[in-house]
Every structure is written in structure tokens, then in C-alpha cells.
Coordinates of C-alpha atoms and ligand atoms in Angstrom, one line a residue:
X1 CA 7.0 -10.4 -30.3
X2 CA 6.2 -11.8 -26.9
X3 CA 2.9 -11.2 -25.2
X4 CA 3.1 -10.5 -21.5
X5 CA 0.4 -10.8 -18.8
X6 CA 1.1 -9.3 -15.3
X7 CA -0.7 -9.9 -12.0
X8 CA 0.0 -7.7 -9.0
X9 CA -0.1 -8.7 -5.3
X10 CA 0.5 -6.7 -2.1
X11 CA 0.7 -3.0 -1.6
X12 CA 0.3 0.2 -3.6
X13 CA 4.0 0.4 -4.1
X14 CA 3.7 -2.9 -6.0
X15 CA 0.8 -1.5 -8.1
X16 CA 3.1 1.4 -9.0
X17 CA 6.0 -1.0 -9.8
X18 CA 3.8 -2.9 -12.2
X19 CA 3.4 0.4 -14.1
X20 CA 7.2 0.8 -14.2
X21 CA 7.6 -2.8 -15.4
X22 CA 5.0 -2.1 -18.2
X23 CA 7.0 0.9 -19.4
X24 CA 10.3 -1.0 -19.3
X25 CA 8.9 -3.8 -21.5
X26 CA 6.8 -1.7 -23.8
X27 CA 10.0 0.1 -24.7
X28 CA 11.3 -3.3 -25.9
X29 CA 8.2 -3.7 -28.0
X30 CA 6.7 -6.4 -26.0
X31 CA 2.8 -6.5 -25.9
X32 CA 0.7 -6.6 -22.8
X33 CA -2.4 -8.8 -22.8
X34 CA -5.4 -8.9 -20.4
X35 CA -5.6 -12.7 -19.9
X36 CA -3.1 -15.4 -18.9
X37 CA -4.4 -17.6 -21.8
X38 CA -3.0 -15.3 -24.4
X39 CA 0.3 -14.8 -22.8
X40 CA 3.8 -16.1 -23.7
X41 CA 5.2 -14.6 -20.5
X42 CA 3.3 -14.3 -17.1
X43 CA 4.8 -12.0 -14.5
X44 CA 3.6 -12.2 -10.9
X45 CA 4.5 -9.1 -9.0
X46 CA 4.6 -10.6 -5.5
X47 CA 4.4 -9.7 -1.9
X48 CA 6.1 -11.3 1.1
X49 CA 4.7 -9.3 4.0
X50 CA 2.8 -12.3 5.5
X51 CA 2.9 -16.0 5.0
X52 CA -0.5 -16.1 3.3
X53 CA 0.7 -13.6 0.7
X54 CA 3.4 -16.2 -0.3
X55 CA 1.0 -19.1 -0.2
X56 CA -1.4 -17.4 -2.5
X57 CA 1.3 -16.9 -5.1
X58 CA 2.6 -20.4 -4.9
X59 CA -0.9 -21.7 -5.4
X60 CA -1.4 -19.4 -8.4
X61 CA 1.9 -20.5 -10.1
X62 CA 0.9 -24.2 -10.0
X63 CA -2.6 -23.4 -11.3
X64 CA -1.3 -21.2 -14.2
X65 CA 1.2 -24.0 -15.2
X66 CA -1.6 -26.6 -15.0
X67 CA -4.0 -24.4 -17.1
X68 CA -1.2 -23.9 -19.7
X69 CA -1.3 -27.7 -20.2
X70 CA 2.1 -28.1 -21.8
X71 CA 1.8 -24.9 -23.9
X72 CA 5.2 -23.0 -24.0
X73 CA 5.0 -20.4 -21.3
X74 CA 7.5 -18.5 -19.2
X75 CA 6.5 -17.7 -15.6
X76 CA 8.5 -15.0 -13.9
X77 CA 8.3 -14.1 -10.2
X78 CA 9.1 -10.5 -9.6
X79 CA 8.8 -8.2 -6.5
X80 CA 9.3 -9.0 -2.9
X81 CA 9.2 -12.8 -3.0
X82 CA 12.1 -12.7 -5.4
X83 CA 14.4 -10.9 -2.9
X84 CA 12.9 -12.8 0.0
X85 CA 13.3 -16.4 -1.3
X86 CA 16.2 -15.6 -3.6
X87 CA 17.6 -18.3 -5.9
X88 CA 15.7 -21.0 -4.0
X89 CA 12.8 -20.0 -6.2
X90 CA 14.5 -21.1 -9.4
X91 CA 16.6 -23.9 -7.9
X92 CA 13.7 -25.8 -6.5
X93 CA 12.7 -28.4 -9.3
X94 CA 9.2 -28.6 -7.9
X95 CA 8.5 -24.9 -8.6
X96 CA 7.6 -24.2 -12.2
X97 CA 9.3 -20.7 -12.2
X98 CA 11.5 -19.7 -15.2
X99 CA 13.1 -16.5 -13.9
X100 CA 13.0 -14.1 -11.0
X101 CA 13.7 -10.4 -10.6
X102 CA 13.7 -8.3 -7.4
X103 CA 12.2 -4.8 -7.0
X104 CA 15.5 -3.1 -8.1
X105 CA 16.1 -5.3 -11.2
X106 CA 13.2 -4.3 -13.5
X107 CA 15.5 -2.6 -16.0
X108 CA 17.0 -6.1 -16.6
X109 CA 13.6 -7.8 -17.1
X110 CA 13.8 -8.0 -20.9
X111 CA 17.3 -9.6 -20.7
X112 CA 16.0 -12.1 -18.2
X113 CA 13.0 -13.0 -20.4
X114 CA 15.2 -13.5 -23.4
X115 CA 18.2 -15.1 -21.6
X116 CA 19.6 -18.3 -22.9
X117 CA 20.5 -19.4 -19.3
X118 CA 18.3 -22.1 -17.8
X119 CA 16.6 -20.2 -15.0
X120 CA 18.1 -16.7 -14.8
X121 CA 17.7 -14.4 -11.9
X122 CA 18.5 -10.9 -10.7
X123 CA 17.9 -10.1 -7.1
X124 CA 20.4 -7.4 -6.6
X125 CA 19.3 -4.5 -4.4
X126 CA 20.6 -1.1 -5.1
X127 CA 21.1 2.0 -2.9
X128 CA 20.3 4.3 -5.8
X129 CA 17.7 2.8 -8.1
X130 CA 14.7 5.0 -8.1
X131 CA 13.4 4.6 -11.7
X132 CA 13.0 8.4 -11.8
X133 CA 13.7 8.4 -15.5
X134 CA 11.0 5.8 -16.3
X135 CA 7.5 7.2 -16.7
X136 CA 5.0 4.6 -15.5
X137 CA 2.3 3.3 -17.8
X138 CA -0.8 4.1 -15.8
X139 CA -4.3 3.1 -16.4
X140 CA -6.4 6.2 -17.1
X141 CA -8.5 7.1 -14.1
X142 CA -8.7 9.4 -11.1
X143 CA -5.7 8.5 -9.0
X144 CA -2.1 8.3 -9.9
X145 CA 0.4 6.5 -7.6
X146 CA 3.8 8.1 -7.4
X147 CA 6.7 6.7 -5.4
X148 CA 8.6 9.5 -3.9
X149 CA 11.1 7.1 -2.3
X150 CA 11.9 3.4 -2.2
X151 CA 13.2 0.9 0.4
X152 CA 13.1 1.2 4.2
X153 CA 15.7 1.6 6.9
X154 CA 13.4 1.1 9.9
X155 CA 13.9 -2.6 10.6
X156 CA 10.7 -3.1 12.6
X157 CA 11.4 -6.5 14.1
X158 CA 8.5 -8.3 12.4
X159 CA 9.0 -6.8 8.9
X160 CA 10.5 -8.3 5.8
X161 CA 10.4 -5.1 3.7
X162 CA 13.9 -3.8 4.5
X163 CA 15.3 -7.1 3.3
X164 CA 13.1 -7.4 0.2
X165 CA 13.3 -3.7 -0.9
X166 CA 16.7 -2.7 0.4
X167 CA 17.9 0.7 1.7
X168 CA 15.8 3.8 1.7
X169 CA 16.4 6.4 -1.1
X170 CA 14.4 9.5 -2.1
X171 CA 13.7 10.9 -5.5
X172 CA 14.4 14.5 -6.2
X173 CA 11.7 17.2 -5.6
X174 CA 12.2 18.5 -9.1
X175 CA 11.6 15.1 -10.7
X176 CA 8.5 14.4 -8.6
X177 CA 7.1 17.9 -9.4
X178 CA 7.7 17.3 -13.2
X179 CA 5.9 14.0 -13.0
X180 CA 2.9 15.4 -11.1
X181 CA 2.6 18.3 -13.7
X182 CA 2.6 15.7 -16.5
X183 CA -0.1 13.7 -14.6
X184 CA -2.3 16.8 -14.4
X185 CA -1.8 17.5 -18.2
X186 CA -3.0 13.9 -18.7
X187 CA -6.1 14.6 -16.7
X188 CA -5.4 13.0 -13.3
X189 CA -7.1 15.1 -10.6
X190 CA -5.5 13.2 -7.7
X191 CA -2.0 11.9 -6.8
X192 CA -1.0 9.6 -3.9
X193 CA 2.6 10.0 -2.8
X194 CA 4.0 6.6 -1.8
X195 CA 6.8 5.6 0.5
X196 CA 7.5 2.9 3.1
X197 CA 7.9 5.9 5.5
X198 CA 7.2 9.2 3.9
X199 CA 8.3 11.0 7.0
X200 CA 11.9 10.1 6.3
X201 CA 11.7 11.5 2.8
X202 CA 14.8 13.6 2.3
X203 CA 16.4 14.8 -0.9
X204 CA 19.2 17.4 -0.6
X205 CA 17.8 18.5 2.7
X206 CA 14.2 18.9 1.5
X207 CA 11.8 17.1 3.7
X208 CA 8.3 15.6 3.2
X209 CA 6.2 18.6 4.4
X210 CA 8.2 20.8 1.9
X211 CA 7.5 18.4 -0.9
X212 CA 3.8 18.2 -0.1
X213 CA 3.5 22.0 -0.1
X214 CA 5.3 22.2 -3.4
X215 CA 3.1 19.5 -5.0
X216 CA 0.0 21.4 -3.8
X217 CA 1.1 24.5 -5.7
X218 CA 0.7 22.7 -9.0
X219 CA -2.3 24.2 -10.9
X220 CA -5.1 21.8 -11.9
X221 CA -4.3 19.2 -9.2
X222 CA -7.3 18.7 -7.0
X223 CA -6.4 16.3 -4.3
X224 CA -3.2 14.9 -2.7
X225 CA -3.0 11.8 -0.6
X226 CA 0.0 10.1 0.9
X227 CA 0.9 6.8 2.6
X228 CA 2.4 5.9 5.0
X229 CA 3.8 8.2 7.7
X230 CA 5.6 6.6 10.7
X231 CA 4.3 7.8 14.0
X232 CA 7.8 8.0 15.4
X233 CA 8.8 11.1 13.4
X234 CA 5.7 13.0 12.5
X235 CA 6.8 16.6 12.3
X236 CA 4.8 19.5 13.4
X237 CA 5.2 21.1 10.0
X238 CA 3.5 18.1 8.4
X239 CA 0.5 18.4 10.8
X240 CA 0.2 22.0 9.8
X241 CA 0.3 21.3 6.0
X242 CA -2.3 18.5 6.3
X243 CA -4.5 20.5 8.6
X244 CA -4.5 23.7 6.5
X245 CA -3.7 23.0 2.9
X246 CA -7.0 22.6 1.0
X247 CA -5.6 20.2 -1.6
X248 CA -4.2 17.8 1.0
X249 CA -6.9 15.3 2.0
X250 CA -7.8 15.2 5.7
X251 CA -6.9 11.6 6.1
X252 CA -3.9 10.1 7.8
X253 CA -3.0 6.4 7.7
X254 CA -1.1 6.1 10.9
X255 CA 0.1 2.5 11.5
X256 CA -0.3 1.7 15.2
X257 CA 0.8 -2.0 15.0
X258 CA 0.2 -2.5 18.8
X259 CA -1.2 -0.4 21.7
X260 CA 1.1 -1.8 24.4
X261 CA 4.5 -0.1 25.0
X262 CA 6.4 -3.3 25.8
X263 CA 5.2 -4.9 22.6
X264 CA 5.9 -1.7 20.7
X265 CA 9.5 -1.9 22.1
X266 CA 9.9 -5.5 21.0
X267 CA 8.6 -4.5 17.6
X268 CA 11.2 -1.7 17.5
X269 CA 8.6 0.9 16.7
X270 CA 10.4 3.5 18.9
X271 CA 7.3 5.1 20.3
X272 CA 5.2 4.3 23.3
X273 CA 1.4 4.1 23.6
X274 CA 1.5 7.6 25.2
X275 CA 3.6 9.1 22.3
X276 CA 1.1 7.7 19.8
X277 CA -1.9 9.0 21.6
X278 CA -0.3 12.4 22.2
X279 CA 0.4 12.6 18.4
X280 CA -3.2 11.8 17.6
X281 CA -4.4 14.5 20.1
X282 CA -2.0 17.0 18.6
X283 CA -3.3 16.3 15.1
X284 CA -6.9 16.5 16.3
X285 CA -6.2 19.8 18.0
X286 CA -5.2 21.2 14.6
X287 CA -8.1 19.5 12.7
X288 CA -10.8 18.0 14.9
X289 CA -12.4 15.9 12.1
X290 CA -9.2 14.3 10.8
X291 CA -9.8 10.8 9.5
X292 CA -7.4 8.2 10.9
X293 CA -6.9 4.7 9.6
X294 CA -4.3 2.2 10.8
X295 CA -2.6 -1.2 10.6
X296 CA -2.5 -3.5 13.6
X297 CA -0.8 -6.8 14.3
X298 CA -2.3 -9.1 16.9
X299 CA -0.5 -12.0 18.6
X300 CA 3.1 -10.7 18.4
X301 CA 5.4 -13.0 20.4
X302 CA 4.6 -12.9 24.2
X303 CA 1.7 -10.5 23.8
X304 CA -0.6 -11.2 26.9
X305 CA -4.3 -10.8 27.0
X306 CA -3.8 -7.7 29.1
X307 CA -1.4 -6.2 26.5
X308 CA -3.8 -7.0 23.7
X309 CA -6.4 -5.0 25.7
X310 CA -4.0 -2.0 25.4
X311 CA -4.5 -2.2 21.6
X312 CA -8.3 -2.3 22.1
X313 CA -8.0 0.7 24.4
X314 CA -6.0 2.7 21.7
X315 CA -8.5 1.7 19.0
X316 CA -11.4 2.9 21.2
X317 CA -9.6 6.1 22.0
X318 CA -8.5 7.1 18.5
X319 CA -11.7 6.1 16.8
X320 CA -10.3 5.1 13.5
X321 CA -12.5 5.2 10.5
X322 CA -11.1 1.8 9.5
X323 CA -8.2 -0.5 10.4
X324 CA -6.4 -3.3 8.7
X325 CA -5.8 -6.0 11.3
X326 CA -3.4 -8.9 10.8
X327 CA -2.3 -11.9 12.8
X328 CA 1.5 -11.9 13.4
X329 CA 3.2 -14.0 10.8
X330 CA 6.9 -15.1 11.2
X331 CA 9.1 -13.8 8.5
X332 CA 12.4 -15.7 8.0
X333 CA 15.4 -13.5 8.6
X334 CA 13.7 -10.8 10.5
X335 CA 14.8 -9.7 14.0
X336 CA 11.7 -11.1 15.6
X337 CA 12.1 -14.4 13.9
X338 CA 15.7 -14.6 15.3
X339 CA 14.9 -13.3 18.8
X340 CA 11.4 -14.5 19.7
X341 CA 9.4 -17.7 19.5
X342 CA 6.0 -17.4 17.8
X343 CA 4.4 -18.4 21.0
X344 CA 0.8 -17.1 20.7
X345 CA -1.5 -19.9 19.6
X346 CA -3.4 -19.7 16.3
X347 CA -6.6 -19.8 18.4
X348 CA -5.6 -16.8 20.5
X349 CA -4.6 -14.9 17.4
X350 CA -8.0 -15.7 15.8
X351 CA -9.9 -14.7 18.9
X352 CA -8.0 -11.4 19.1
X353 CA -8.5 -10.5 15.4
X354 CA -12.2 -11.3 15.6
X355 CA -12.7 -9.3 18.7
X356 CA -10.8 -6.3 17.3
X357 CA -12.5 -6.4 13.9
X358 CA -15.9 -6.4 15.7
X359 CA -15.0 -3.4 17.8
X360 CA -13.6 -1.6 14.8
X361 CA -16.7 -2.4 12.8
X362 CA -18.9 -0.8 15.4
X363 CA -16.8 2.3 15.5
X364 CA -16.8 2.5 11.7
X365 CA -20.5 2.1 11.6
X366 CA -21.1 4.7 14.3
X367 CA -18.7 7.2 12.5
X368 CA -20.4 6.6 9.2
X369 CA -23.9 7.0 10.5
X370 CA -22.8 10.4 12.0
X371 CA -22.3 11.6 8.4
X372 CA -26.0 11.1 7.5
X373 CA -27.4 14.5 6.5
X374 CA -24.0 16.1 5.9
X375 CA -22.7 17.4 2.5
X376 CA -19.5 15.8 1.3
X377 CA -17.4 16.6 -1.7
X378 CA -16.7 13.4 -3.6
X379 CA -14.3 12.8 -6.5
X380 CA -16.2 10.5 -8.9
X381 CA -14.0 7.5 -9.7
X382 CA -15.9 4.7 -11.5
X383 CA -19.2 2.9 -12.1
X384 CA -20.3 1.2 -9.0
X385 CA -18.3 -2.0 -8.3
X386 CA -21.4 -3.4 -6.7
X387 CA -22.5 -4.2 -10.3
X388 CA -25.5 -1.9 -10.1
X389 CA -25.9 -0.2 -13.5
X390 CA -27.6 2.8 -12.1
X391 CA -24.9 3.8 -9.6
X392 CA -21.5 5.4 -9.6
X393 CA -18.9 5.7 -6.8
X394 CA -16.4 8.2 -5.6
X395 CA -14.5 9.0 -2.5
X396 CA -14.8 11.8 0.0
X397 CA -11.9 13.7 1.4
X398 CA -11.5 11.1 4.1
X399 CA -11.1 8.4 1.4
X400 CA -14.5 6.8 2.2
X401 CA -16.4 5.2 -0.7
X402 CA -19.6 7.0 -1.5
X403 CA -22.2 5.5 -3.8
X404 CA -24.4 7.9 -5.8
X405 CA -27.1 7.5 -8.5
X406 CA -25.8 7.8 -12.0
X407 CA -26.4 11.2 -13.6
X408 CA -24.9 13.2 -16.3
X409 CA -21.5 13.2 -14.7
X410 CA -18.1 11.9 -15.7
X411 CA -15.2 10.2 -13.9
X412 CA -13.0 12.9 -12.3
X413 CA -15.9 15.3 -11.5
X414 CA -16.0 16.8 -8.0
X415 CA -19.6 16.6 -6.7
X416 CA -21.4 17.8 -3.7
X417 CA -23.3 14.9 -2.2
X418 CA -25.8 14.7 0.7
X419 CA -25.2 11.5 2.7
X420 CA -28.4 9.5 3.0
X421 CA -27.4 6.1 4.3
X422 CA -24.3 4.5 5.9
X423 CA -22.9 1.0 6.6
X424 CA -19.6 0.2 8.2
X425 CA -17.8 0.3 4.8
X426 CA -19.7 2.7 2.5
X427 CA -21.8 5.8 2.4
X428 CA -24.7 6.3 0.1
X429 CA -25.7 9.8 -1.1
X430 CA -27.6 12.0 -3.4
X431 CA -25.9 14.6 -5.6
X432 CA -26.9 18.1 -4.7
X433 CA -24.6 19.9 -7.2
Ligands
5AD501 N1 3.0 -10.3 10.4 C1 1.8 -9.7 10.3 N2 1.6 -8.5 9.8 C2 2.6 -7.8 9.3 N3 2.7 -6.6 8.7 C3 4.0 -6.4 8.3 N4 4.8 -7.5 8.7 C4 3.9 -8.4 9.3 C5 4.1 -9.6 9.9 N5 5.3 -10.2 9.9 C6 1.6 -5.7 8.6 C7 1.9 -4.4 9.3 C8 2.1 -3.4 8.1 C9 1.3 -4.0 7.1 C10 1.6 -3.6 5.7 O1 1.4 -5.4 7.2 O2 0.7 -4.0 10.0 O3 1.8 -2.1 8.5
SF4_502 FE1 4.6 -4.1 -0.5 FE2 5.8 -5.0 1.8 FE3 4.4 -6.7 0.3 FE4 6.7 -5.8 -0.6 S1 6.4 -7.1 1.2 S2 4.8 -5.9 -1.8 S3 6.7 -3.7 0.2 S4 3.6 -4.9 1.4

């Protein structure tokens, strides 16, 4: 019986896929182990979204092979790097990779692991694969990821995802509801609905706001989160559900990518700066304290300093609680790679990212400090990751980490907490009930 160790890189969809992979292989009686030293098979569930995600994995593969020191070991690359680099990964004699499988090929993993072929691969993308019949092997905790759709049809010019994950497909409402009911029976108080663009969820004419409403009707479920909605098609009905449904968290991750309309056009985002700001205003008019977070790319081809200032302007206007900011990274095969030269210097990208991160940090700090004295409901999720034995941590409705002293409480409890202290990244509170 082979022992398998799996490492996950990239987004929440990959975290979820790792749980699918575990179910597929457990069914074949393989065993999962917690350390690469004990493993016969090491799977790296990889990400291709930026160059440094790739680099990290290549470094890791060489290190794992070196540490194995000649011991028999199969290394498999699965996930987005498999469909991005394709057979090059197994054909390059310098890469110690034994097999590869793309995001739609996990049902064939057992076959690939036991194949008699030299370096087998399966990188086929499917229009239909949704793994709906496979119940993921989740680690017990507070949040359960659940993919409501797979793939992406947007083809933003910088993005590799449509090529690595294929065409968009949605799971059935009934299947999703059954899975959430089962999760509640297992004790998960929170689910996060995942999709590359949840706003294009569509199954038999049922859209995302409908699905969200239906999920919220499930008894025993406390909190619902979702990620990510595309700003181009954010329906009114979704604003209403998020603003009014008590189970749906008041937090929207709304990827901006850039604040300048010419750059947004080149990115093929199909909204302007004005459209984005109008959407945010509209949402705030329904729920003034909505928490916004975002993704931003700096240094897209031809972005001038003045155009970058438009991104700064939007960041200052929206007042995000936090933002993930990235330097533009060329992805082979994307529209931007074919059409535009990566002409913004590394130095300019670095200056822009530092500047924007600093501005965002001040906004986060200011917003967090404004919470001092308020009472927040937090869902207790674990011991403090800051290694303090006397503290636990949870998240408030806006998804912010809140540290509290340890008491007689258990993971999954909903607690009322008075906020006492704040930094740019966390809140510290005392439990009031
Ligand atoms: N370069 C830099 N950042 C990128 N992202 C996606 N593609 C690229 C790229 N080529 C960022 C986007 C996306 C997040 C997941 O990664 O901001 O929302
Ligand atoms: Fe997730 Fe995109 Fe990375 Fe694939 S490339 S793992 S979809 S972030």
C-alpha cells in the first residue's frame, strides 16, 4: 500500500481540489502521511498564476529529490502547472518529475501512480468534470470550502487560469445543497462557496443569488462566505442578498486589478473606473459598513505613473480592509503576453507595489482602530497561530482575525467580543459573552 504526501500551493480552489484528490486516492486504499520523509508518492498541487508560484515549486521538487537521497520516490505535479507546462514537465530530463495530472484528471491519479509507462501524464481538460459525486476529505474545523463551479471563460488578458482550468461549468443547486447539509451534520458552522467568477454561476437557469439564498435556508449553518465575484456582472439581486441575509457575511472580495480605465480595457476586464466605483457606492448604499477586499496588479504593460495614480485613487476612495497587491508577471500563452511587451521595469513595479502596500496598510490600520470599543461576533476557529498558549483566534463577520484570551470555549463557538486593540492585520478583544 503506497503512502502519499500532498502539498498545496495557490488558491482556495486548489485547497479544495486537494480534498478531492484525497477522496479519490483513499478509495483506492492508499494512505496519506503528514511528512514527505514517510511517503512513497509526493504530490504537489501547484499554481501557475505568477512566475514566482512556478519558481517555488521547481525549487521544492529539486529539494525533495535531494532529501530523498536515492530512496525510491515518485513525485507527481498536479494542478495548474500541469496544464500550463504540459508534457514539457515530464519530457525535460533535468526535472525529477515522475507523472503529471491537470485539474480535470484527478479521477485518473491512481492509474498514473501505478502506470508502467515511463513518465505518464494526463492533462486533458473537460467541459463537464465537476467532481460532484466525490465528497471531499476535509480536515475538521470551522470552514468548509465548496466549489460551486470550475474553470473560467473570462480570458482577462494577463491570466493563465482559463488555460489551466478550462471552460466554465457549474454544479447543480441540488448537489450543492445536499453537500452543505452533510457539512452541517458533520459540524461545520461555515461554508465558503468557491468559483473563479461566482457571478457567472448558472445551472439550469438558476443564478448565484438564488443559490446563496437557498444555501442560507439550511438549518444549523451559521455563516456563508463566497469568493470571488467579478465586478463586471454584479447583479442587484446579489447586493440585496448579501446586504440583508443574516447568514451571508458582510464582506465582498471585489478584485479591482487596476484603477485606470485604459489599463482595465487592456486587461479585458470590461468595466471602467467609474463602473467599479458606482458598484461600490451602490453596495455601500445598501449596507454602509460592508467590508471590501481586493486584488490589484501593478506594472501592467504601458501603465504610466499617472495611470498607476488612478489605482491609488480608487484604493483611497473604496477604503478596502485589505488588498492583495501583485507585480504584473508575464504568463506564456495569455493574450497580454502575445499582444504587449512587459515594458515596466522591475524597479518601477517594486516602487509601485511598496507605495500601494504602504497606503493600504495605513487604511487597514485606521479602519481597524475604528473598531476599538465595538462588540463583534466572532466564530472561534483555532488556538492562536501566534504560538501563545493563552490565546485563541476567530474571525468576525468581515473576515478579520480577532485574538481573544483562552476561556472555556470550543472551536466553532460564536462569541461576542469587545475589541480592545488593533493593528493593520489583527484585532485583539475580550469575550463579553
Ligand atoms: N500577474 C500578476 N498577478 C496576476 N494575477 C493573475 N494573473 C496575474 C499575472 N499574470 C493576480 C490577480 C488575481 C490574483 C489571483 O492573482 O490579481 O486576481
Ligand atoms: Fe488557483 Fe489560478 Fe493558481 Fe490555478 S493558477 S491554483 S486557479 S490561483
